[in-house]
Rosetta silent file (secondary structure, phi, psi, omega in degrees, C-alpha in Angstrom):
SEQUENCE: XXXXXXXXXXXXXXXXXXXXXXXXXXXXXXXXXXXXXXXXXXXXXXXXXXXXXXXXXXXXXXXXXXXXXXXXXXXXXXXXXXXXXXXXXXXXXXXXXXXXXXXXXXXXXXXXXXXXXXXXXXXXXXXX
SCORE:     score description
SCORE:     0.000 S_00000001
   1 L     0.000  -48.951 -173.747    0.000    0.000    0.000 S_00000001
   2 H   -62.549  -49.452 -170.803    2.582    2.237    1.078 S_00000001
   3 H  -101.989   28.425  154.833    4.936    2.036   -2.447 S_00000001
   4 H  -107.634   -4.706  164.441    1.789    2.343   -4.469 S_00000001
   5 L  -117.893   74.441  176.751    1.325    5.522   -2.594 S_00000001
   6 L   -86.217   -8.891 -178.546    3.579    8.138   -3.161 S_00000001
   7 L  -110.251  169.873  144.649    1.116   10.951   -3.542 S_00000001
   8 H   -28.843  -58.725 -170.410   -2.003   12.352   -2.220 S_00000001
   9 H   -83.659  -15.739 -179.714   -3.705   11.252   -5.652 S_00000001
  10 H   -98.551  -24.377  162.977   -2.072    7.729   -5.275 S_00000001
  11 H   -49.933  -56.987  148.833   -3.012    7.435   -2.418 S_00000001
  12 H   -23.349  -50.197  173.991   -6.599    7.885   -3.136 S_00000001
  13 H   -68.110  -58.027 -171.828   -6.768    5.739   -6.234 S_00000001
  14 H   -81.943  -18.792  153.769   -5.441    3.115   -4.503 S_00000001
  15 H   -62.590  -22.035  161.623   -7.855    3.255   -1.398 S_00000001
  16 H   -99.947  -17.402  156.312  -10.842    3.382   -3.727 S_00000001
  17 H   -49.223  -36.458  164.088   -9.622    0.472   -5.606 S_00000001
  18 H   -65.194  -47.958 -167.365   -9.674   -1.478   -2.193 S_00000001
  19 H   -76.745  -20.473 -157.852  -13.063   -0.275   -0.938 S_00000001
  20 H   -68.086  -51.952 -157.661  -14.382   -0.927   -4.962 S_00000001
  21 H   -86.609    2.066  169.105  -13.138   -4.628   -3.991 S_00000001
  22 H   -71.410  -87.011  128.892  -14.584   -4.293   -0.486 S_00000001
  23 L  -165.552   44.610  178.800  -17.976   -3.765   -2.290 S_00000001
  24 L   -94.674  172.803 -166.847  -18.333   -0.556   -1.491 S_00000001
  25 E  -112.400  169.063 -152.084  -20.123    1.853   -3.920 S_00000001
  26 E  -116.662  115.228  173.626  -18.852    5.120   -5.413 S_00000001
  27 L  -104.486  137.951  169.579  -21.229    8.069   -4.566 S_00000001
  28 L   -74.760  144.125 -172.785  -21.022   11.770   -6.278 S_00000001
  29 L   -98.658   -4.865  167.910  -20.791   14.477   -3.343 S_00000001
  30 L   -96.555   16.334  163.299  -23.388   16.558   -5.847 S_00000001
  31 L  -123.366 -161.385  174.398  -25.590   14.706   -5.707 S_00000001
  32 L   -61.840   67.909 -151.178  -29.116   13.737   -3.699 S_00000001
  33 H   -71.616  -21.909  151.632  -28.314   10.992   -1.435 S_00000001
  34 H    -1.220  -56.557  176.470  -31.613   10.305    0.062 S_00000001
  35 H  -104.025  -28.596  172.998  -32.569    7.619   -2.534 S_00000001
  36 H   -74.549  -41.791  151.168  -29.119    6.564   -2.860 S_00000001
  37 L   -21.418   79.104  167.991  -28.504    5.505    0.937 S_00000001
  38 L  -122.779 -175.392 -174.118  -29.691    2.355    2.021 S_00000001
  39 L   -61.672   99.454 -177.476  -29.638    0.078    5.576 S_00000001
  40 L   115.822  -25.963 -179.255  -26.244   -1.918    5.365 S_00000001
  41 L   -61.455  150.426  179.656  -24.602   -0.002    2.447 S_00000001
  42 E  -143.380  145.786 -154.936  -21.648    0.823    2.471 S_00000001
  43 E  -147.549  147.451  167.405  -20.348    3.831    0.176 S_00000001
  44 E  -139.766  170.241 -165.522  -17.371    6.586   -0.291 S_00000001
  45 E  -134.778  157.953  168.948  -17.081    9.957   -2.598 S_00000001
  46 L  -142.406  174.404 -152.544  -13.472   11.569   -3.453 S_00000001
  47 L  -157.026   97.195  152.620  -13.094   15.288   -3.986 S_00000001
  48 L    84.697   17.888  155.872  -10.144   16.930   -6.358 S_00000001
  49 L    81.329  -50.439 -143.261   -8.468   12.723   -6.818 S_00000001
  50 L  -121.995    7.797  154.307   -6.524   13.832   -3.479 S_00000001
  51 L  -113.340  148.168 -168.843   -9.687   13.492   -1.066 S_00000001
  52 L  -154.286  124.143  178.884  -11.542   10.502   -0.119 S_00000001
  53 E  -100.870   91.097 -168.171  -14.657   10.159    2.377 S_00000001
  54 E  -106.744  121.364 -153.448  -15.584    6.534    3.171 S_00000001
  55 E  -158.350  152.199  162.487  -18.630    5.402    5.355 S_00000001
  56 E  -141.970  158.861 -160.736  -21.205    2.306    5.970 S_00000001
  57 L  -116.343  120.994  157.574  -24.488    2.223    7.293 S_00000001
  58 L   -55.584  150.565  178.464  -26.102    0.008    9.953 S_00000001
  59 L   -83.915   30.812  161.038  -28.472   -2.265    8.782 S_00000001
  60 L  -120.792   49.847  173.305  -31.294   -0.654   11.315 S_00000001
  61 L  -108.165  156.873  168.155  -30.174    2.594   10.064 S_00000001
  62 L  -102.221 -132.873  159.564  -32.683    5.415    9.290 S_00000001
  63 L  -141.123  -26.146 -157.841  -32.025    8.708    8.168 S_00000001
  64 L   -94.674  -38.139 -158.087  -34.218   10.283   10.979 S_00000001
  65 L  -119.565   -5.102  166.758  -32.826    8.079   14.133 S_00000001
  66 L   -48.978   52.843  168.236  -29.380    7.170   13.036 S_00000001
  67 L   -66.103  154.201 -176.087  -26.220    8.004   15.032 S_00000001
  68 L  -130.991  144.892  175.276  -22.998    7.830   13.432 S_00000001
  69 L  -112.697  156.959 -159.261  -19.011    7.904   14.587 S_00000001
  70 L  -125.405  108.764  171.824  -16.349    9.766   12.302 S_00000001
  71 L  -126.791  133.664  172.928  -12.776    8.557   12.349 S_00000001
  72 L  -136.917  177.409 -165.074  -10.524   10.517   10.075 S_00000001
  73 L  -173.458  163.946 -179.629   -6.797   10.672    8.772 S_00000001
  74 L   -96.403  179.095  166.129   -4.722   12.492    6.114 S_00000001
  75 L  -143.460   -2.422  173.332   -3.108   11.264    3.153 S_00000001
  76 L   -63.787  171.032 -177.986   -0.646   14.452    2.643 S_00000001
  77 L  -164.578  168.671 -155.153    3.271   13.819    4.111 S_00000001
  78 L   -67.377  116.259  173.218    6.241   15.825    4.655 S_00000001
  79 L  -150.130  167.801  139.863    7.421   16.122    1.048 S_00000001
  80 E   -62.705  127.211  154.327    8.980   18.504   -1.509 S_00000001
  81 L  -146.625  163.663 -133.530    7.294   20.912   -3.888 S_00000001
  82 L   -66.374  163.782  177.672    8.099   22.101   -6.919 S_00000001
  83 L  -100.603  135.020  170.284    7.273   26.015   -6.638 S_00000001
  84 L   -15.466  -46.772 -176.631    4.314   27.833   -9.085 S_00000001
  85 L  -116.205   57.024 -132.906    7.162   29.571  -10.492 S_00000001
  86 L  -112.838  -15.973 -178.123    9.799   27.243  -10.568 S_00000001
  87 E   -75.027  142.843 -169.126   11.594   26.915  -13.613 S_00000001
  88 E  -162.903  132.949  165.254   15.982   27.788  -13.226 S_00000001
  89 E  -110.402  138.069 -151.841   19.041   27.312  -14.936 S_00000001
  90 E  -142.516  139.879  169.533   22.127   26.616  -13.169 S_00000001
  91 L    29.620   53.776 -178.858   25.410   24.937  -15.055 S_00000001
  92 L    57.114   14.017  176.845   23.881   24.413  -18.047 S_00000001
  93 E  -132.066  126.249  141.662   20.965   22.600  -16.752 S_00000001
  94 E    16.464   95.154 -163.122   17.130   22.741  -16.179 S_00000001
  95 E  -130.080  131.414  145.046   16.526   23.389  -12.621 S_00000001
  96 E  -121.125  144.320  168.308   13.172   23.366  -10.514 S_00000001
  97 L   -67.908  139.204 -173.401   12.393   25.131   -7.330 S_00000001
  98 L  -131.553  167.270  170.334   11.559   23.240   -5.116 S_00000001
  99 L  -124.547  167.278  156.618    9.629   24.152   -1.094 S_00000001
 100 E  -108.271  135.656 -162.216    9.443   21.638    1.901 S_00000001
 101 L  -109.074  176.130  171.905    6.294   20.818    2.844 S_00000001
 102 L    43.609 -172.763  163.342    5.214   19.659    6.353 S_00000001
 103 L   -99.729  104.376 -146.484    7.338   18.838    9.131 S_00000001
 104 L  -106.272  177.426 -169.547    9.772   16.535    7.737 S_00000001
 105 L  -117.968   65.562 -168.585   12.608   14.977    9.493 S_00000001
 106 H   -74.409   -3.546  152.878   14.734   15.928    6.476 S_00000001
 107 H   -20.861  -34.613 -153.014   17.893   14.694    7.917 S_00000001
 108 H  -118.092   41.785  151.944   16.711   11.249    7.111 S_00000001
 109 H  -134.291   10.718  164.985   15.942   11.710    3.257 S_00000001
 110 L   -56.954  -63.980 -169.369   20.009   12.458    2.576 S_00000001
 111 L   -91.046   79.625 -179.709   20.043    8.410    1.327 S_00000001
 112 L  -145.673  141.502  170.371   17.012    8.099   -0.058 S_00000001
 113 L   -80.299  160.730  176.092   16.110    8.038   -4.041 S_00000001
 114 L  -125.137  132.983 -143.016   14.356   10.702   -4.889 S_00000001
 115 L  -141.430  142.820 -172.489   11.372   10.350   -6.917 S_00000001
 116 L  -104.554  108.460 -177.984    8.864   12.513   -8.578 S_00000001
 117 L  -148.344  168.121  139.513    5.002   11.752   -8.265 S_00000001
 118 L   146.180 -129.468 -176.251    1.864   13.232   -7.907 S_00000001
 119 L  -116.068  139.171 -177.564    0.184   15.740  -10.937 S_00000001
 120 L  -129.424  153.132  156.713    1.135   18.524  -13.633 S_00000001
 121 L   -92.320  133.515  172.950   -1.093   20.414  -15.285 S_00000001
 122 L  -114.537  160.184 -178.918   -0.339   21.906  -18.955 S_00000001
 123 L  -129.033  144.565  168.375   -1.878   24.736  -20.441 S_00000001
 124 E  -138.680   98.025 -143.950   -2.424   24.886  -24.282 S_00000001
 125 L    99.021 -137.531  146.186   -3.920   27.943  -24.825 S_00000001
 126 L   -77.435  -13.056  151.114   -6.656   28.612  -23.143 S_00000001
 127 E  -144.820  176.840 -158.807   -6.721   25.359  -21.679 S_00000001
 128 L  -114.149    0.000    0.000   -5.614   23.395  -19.033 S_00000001
């Protein structure tokens, strides 16, 4: 789980692939869930690839009479990233800017490969 998740967005992917084989069902957060909801189901929504909301329902549940408990967790981590405006040349090479994100223990990531994952955007035109 862990080296199929180096990102936010891989993370994600691969946690709805698991509940998908759990049998849980894939809900849209726009839409009405009222008729989609039923007693026993069990269902999650993701939000922007890099969020993911996962939940099941007793099978006495109601909509009116229903308590529920909420356990939650992240899927961000300490990491580098590249900066908005990031492109730099240095010795004849290509450089990106890079930020540190969280509180990393970066001491510990001198012997480490370093590996590039999560999402770019391109623009062509007018779009992206």
């Amino acid at each position: 789980y862990i080296d199929a998740s180096p990102s936010p967005f891989h993370t994600v992917a691969t946690s709805v692939a698991l509940l998908r084989s759990a049998g849980f069902t894939a809900l849209r957060e726009s839409d009405n869930w009222s008729t989609s909801l039923t007693p026993g189901g069990k269902y999650f929504y993701t939000r922007n690839g890099s969020s993911l909301i996962a939940f099941a329902l007793p099978t006495n549940y109601t909509p009116q009479s229903s308590a529920f408990a909420i356990v939650g967790a992240h899927t961000d981590s300490p990491c580098l990233k590249v900066k908005p405006v990031s492109k730099r040349a240095a010795a004849g090479y290509v450089q990106l800017g890079v930020e540190c994100y969280g509180g990393g223990l970066w001491y510990t990531w001198f012997d480490r490969d370093l590996t590039v994952a999560g999402r770019v955007f391109v623009r062509r035109g007018d779009a992206v």
